[in-house]
Coordinates of C-alpha atoms in Angstrom, one line a residue:
Chain A
D1093 CA 0.0 0.0 0.0
T1094 CA 1.6 3.3 -1.1
G1095 CA -0.9 5.6 0.5
V1096 CA -0.8 7.6 3.7
S1097 CA -0.9 5.2 6.7
Q1098 CA -2.2 6.1 10.1
N1099 CA -2.0 4.0 13.3
P1100 CA -4.0 3.1 15.3
R1101 CA -7.3 3.4 13.4
H1102 CA -9.2 3.6 16.7
K1103 CA -8.2 4.6 20.2
I1104 CA -10.3 4.7 23.3
T1105 CA -8.7 6.3 26.3
K1106 CA -9.7 7.5 29.7
R1107 CA -9.8 11.2 30.4
G1108 CA -6.4 12.4 31.6
Q1109 CA -4.4 9.8 29.8
N1110 CA -1.8 10.6 27.1
V1111 CA -2.2 9.2 23.6
T1112 CA 0.1 9.2 20.6
F1113 CA -0.8 8.7 17.0
R1114 CA 1.5 7.9 14.1
C1115 CA 1.4 8.9 10.5
D1116 CA 3.5 7.4 7.6
P1117 CA 3.2 9.7 4.6
I1118 CA 3.6 8.7 1.0
S1119 CA 7.3 8.1 0.7
E1120 CA 8.3 10.8 -1.8
H1121 CA 6.1 13.5 -0.1
N1122 CA 8.0 16.0 2.0
R1123 CA 5.0 17.9 3.3
L1124 CA 2.9 16.4 6.1
Y1125 CA -0.3 17.8 7.6
W1126 CA -2.4 17.0 10.6
Y1127 CA -6.1 17.9 10.7
R1128 CA -8.9 17.2 13.2
Q1129 CA -12.4 16.4 12.3
T1130 CA -15.3 16.4 14.8
L1131 CA -18.6 14.8 14.0
G1132 CA -20.6 16.6 11.4
Q1133 CA -17.8 19.0 10.6
G1134 CA -15.2 19.4 8.0
P1135 CA -11.5 18.8 8.8
E1136 CA -9.8 21.6 10.6
F1137 CA -6.1 22.3 10.2
L1138 CA -3.8 21.7 13.1
T1139 CA -0.2 21.8 11.9
Y1140 CA 2.1 21.0 9.0
F1141 CA 5.7 20.1 8.3
Q1142 CA 8.1 20.6 5.5
N1143 CA 10.5 17.7 5.9
E1144 CA 11.3 17.9 9.7
A1145 CA 10.5 21.5 10.1
Q1146 CA 7.1 22.4 11.7
L1147 CA 6.1 25.5 9.6
E1148 CA 2.7 26.4 10.9
K1149 CA 0.5 25.6 13.9
S1150 CA -3.1 26.4 14.4
R1151 CA -4.5 28.0 17.5
L1152 CA -6.5 24.8 17.9
L1153 CA -3.2 23.1 18.8
S1154 CA -3.2 23.8 22.5
D1155 CA -0.2 23.2 24.7
R1156 CA -1.4 19.7 25.4
F1157 CA -0.8 18.8 21.8
S1158 CA 2.6 18.3 20.3
A1159 CA 3.6 17.0 16.8
E1160 CA 7.0 15.9 15.6
R1161 CA 8.5 14.7 12.5
P1162 CA 12.1 13.9 13.6
K1163 CA 13.6 12.6 10.4
G1164 CA 11.3 14.1 7.9
S1165 CA 9.6 10.8 7.3
F1166 CA 6.8 9.6 9.7
S1167 CA 5.2 11.9 12.2
T1168 CA 3.6 11.6 15.6
L1169 CA 0.9 13.6 17.2
E1170 CA 0.7 13.4 21.0
I1171 CA -2.1 14.6 23.2
Q1172 CA -1.4 14.9 26.9
R1173 CA -4.0 14.9 29.6
T1174 CA -6.8 14.1 27.2
E1175 CA -10.2 15.7 27.6
Q1176 CA -13.6 14.6 26.3
G1177 CA -13.5 17.5 23.9
D1178 CA -10.5 15.9 22.2
S1179 CA -12.7 13.1 20.9
A1180 CA -12.5 13.4 17.1
M1181 CA -11.0 11.9 14.0
Y1182 CA -7.4 12.9 13.5
L1183 CA -6.4 13.0 9.9
C1184 CA -2.9 13.0 8.4
A1185 CA -2.2 14.1 4.9
S1186 CA 0.9 14.4 2.8
S1187 CA 1.8 16.2 -0.4
P1188 CA 4.9 16.8 -2.6
T1189 CA 6.6 20.2 -2.7
L1190 CA 4.4 22.4 -4.8
G1191 CA 5.6 22.4 -8.4
F1192 CA 3.5 22.3 -11.5
R1193 CA -0.1 22.6 -10.2
G1194 CA -2.2 19.5 -10.5
M1195 CA -4.1 16.9 -8.6
N1196 CA -0.9 15.0 -8.0
T1197 CA 0.5 17.9 -6.0
E1198 CA -2.4 18.1 -3.6
A1199 CA -2.8 16.6 -0.2
F1200 CA -3.6 12.9 0.0
F1201 CA -5.3 11.9 3.2
G1202 CA -4.9 8.8 5.4
Q1203 CA -7.9 6.9 6.8
G1204 CA -7.6 8.7 10.1
T1205 CA -7.4 7.8 13.8
R1206 CA -10.7 8.0 15.6
L1207 CA -10.1 9.0 19.3
T1208 CA -12.8 8.5 21.9
V1209 CA -12.1 9.9 25.3
V1210 CA -14.3 8.5 28.1
Chain B
G719 CA -11.6 27.6 13.3
Q720 CA -13.0 29.0 10.1
Q721 CA -15.1 26.7 7.9
L722 CA -16.5 27.5 4.5
N723 CA -20.3 27.5 4.0
Q724 CA -21.6 24.6 1.9
S725 CA -25.2 24.2 0.7
P726 CA -27.3 22.2 0.8
Q727 CA -26.3 20.6 4.0
S728 CA -27.8 17.3 2.9
M729 CA -29.8 16.0 -0.1
F730 CA -31.7 12.9 -1.0
I731 CA -31.9 12.3 -4.7
Q732 CA -32.9 9.4 -7.0
E733 CA -30.4 7.4 -9.0
G734 CA -29.9 9.1 -12.4
E735 CA -30.6 12.6 -11.2
D736 CA -28.1 15.4 -11.5
V737 CA -26.8 17.0 -8.3
S738 CA -25.5 20.6 -7.6
M739 CA -23.8 21.9 -4.5
N740 CA -21.9 25.0 -3.8
C741 CA -19.4 26.5 -1.4
T742 CA -19.0 30.1 -0.4
S743 CA -16.4 32.0 1.6
S744 CA -15.9 35.5 3.0
S745 CA -12.2 35.2 2.0
I746 CA -10.5 34.9 -1.4
F747 CA -8.8 31.6 -2.2
N748 CA -6.2 30.9 -4.9
T749 CA -7.1 27.2 -5.1
W750 CA -10.4 25.4 -4.7
L751 CA -10.6 21.6 -4.1
W752 CA -13.5 19.2 -3.8
Y753 CA -13.1 16.0 -1.7
K754 CA -15.5 13.1 -1.0
Q755 CA -15.5 11.3 2.3
D756 CA -17.0 7.9 3.0
P757 CA -17.9 6.9 6.6
G758 CA -14.8 6.1 8.7
E759 CA -12.4 7.0 5.9
G760 CA -10.3 10.0 5.0
P761 CA -11.3 12.5 2.3
V762 CA -10.5 11.6 -1.3
L763 CA -9.6 14.3 -3.8
L764 CA -12.1 14.6 -6.7
I765 CA -11.3 17.9 -8.5
A766 CA -8.7 20.7 -8.2
L767 CA -9.3 24.2 -9.5
Y768 CA -6.5 26.8 -9.9
K769 CA -7.8 29.8 -11.9
A770 CA -10.8 32.1 -11.4
G771 CA -13.6 31.1 -13.8
E772 CA -12.0 27.7 -14.5
L773 CA -14.4 24.9 -15.3
T774 CA -13.0 21.4 -14.8
S775 CA -14.5 17.9 -15.3
N776 CA -13.6 14.5 -13.9
G777 CA -15.9 11.9 -15.4
R778 CA -19.4 12.7 -14.2
L779 CA -18.2 15.5 -12.0
T780 CA -17.8 19.1 -13.0
A781 CA -16.6 21.9 -10.8
Q782 CA -16.2 25.7 -11.3
F783 CA -13.9 28.2 -9.6
G784 CA -16.0 31.3 -9.0
I785 CA -15.0 34.6 -10.7
T786 CA -14.9 36.4 -7.3
R787 CA -12.6 33.7 -6.0
K788 CA -15.0 33.4 -3.0
D789 CA -17.0 30.5 -4.2
S790 CA -17.0 27.2 -6.1
F791 CA -19.6 24.8 -7.4
L792 CA -19.7 21.0 -7.9
N793 CA -22.1 19.2 -10.2
I794 CA -22.6 15.4 -10.4
S795 CA -24.4 14.2 -13.4
A796 CA -26.5 11.0 -13.6
S797 CA -25.9 10.0 -10.0
I798 CA -25.3 6.4 -9.0
P799 CA -25.5 4.7 -5.6
S800 CA -21.7 4.9 -5.1
D801 CA -22.0 8.7 -5.1
V802 CA -23.3 8.4 -1.6
G803 CA -21.1 10.2 0.9
I804 CA -20.1 13.6 2.2
Y805 CA -18.7 16.2 -0.2
F806 CA -16.3 18.8 1.1
C807 CA -15.0 21.9 -0.6
A808 CA -11.6 23.2 0.5
G809 CA -9.8 26.5 -0.2
R810 CA -6.2 27.3 0.0
Q811 CA -4.5 30.7 0.1
E812 CA -1.0 30.2 -1.3
S813 CA 2.0 32.4 -0.6
R814 CA 2.6 34.3 -3.8
S815 CA 6.2 35.1 -2.8
T816 CA 7.3 31.5 -2.1
G817 CA 4.7 29.6 -4.1
T818 CA 4.4 27.1 -1.3
A819 CA 1.3 25.2 -0.4
S820 CA -0.2 25.8 3.0
K821 CA -3.2 24.7 4.9
L822 CA -6.6 23.9 3.5
T823 CA -9.8 25.5 4.9
F824 CA -12.7 23.0 4.6
G825 CA -16.4 23.5 4.2
T826 CA -19.0 22.1 6.5
G827 CA -19.9 19.4 4.0
T828 CA -22.9 18.3 1.9
R829 CA -24.2 14.8 2.7
L830 CA -25.5 13.1 -0.4
Q831 CA -27.9 10.1 -0.3
V832 CA -29.0 8.4 -3.4
T833 CA -32.2 6.3 -3.5
L834 CA -32.8 3.6 -6.1

């Protein structure tokens, strides 16, 4: 499978616990994005990386959230001290460096990790 | 966070009918994209639009980039059962100076259900 891979697909955790999600982008893509999607809404941007550099963070990314992409390949998103409001689908996407515009330069999404905080 | 306005919110149509949906924004975007999302899956890109006024087709799908750069439209012709899902528009404001891609702002979604 050469698409964006996210693990785990589902995570149920108790409030106050820490959770970590992993994203493996398409191998030749150097841009990686994290989005959050709550029920009935469209995805909302959290952060993105160009290789290992985190270039933009949304105000939605509170200090309990941290994302890393240490070697410019896979990325992790950690949520500390989870709250019920963190329950959502966390989507990862990747894209190549923007060159000639076309569908192949746009973000391809993974299947997401659904987090439920109880 | 900001979300673009999509209408209708949901629609029930019969197989074979044509479908139209639109997306509006208070901000200008340089790129408009349309994605489809099935339950429990990530969004899948359907069409990309890069120029104001552009009309682009992908099979039975046709999308337009509004002249004002603040809206976009998606049409599906002769709908089939597998068209069921949620359709999202997404806009992007690229940096003119660096030409780099940045975040997407998504719409609220249009849920399409097709009856036989």
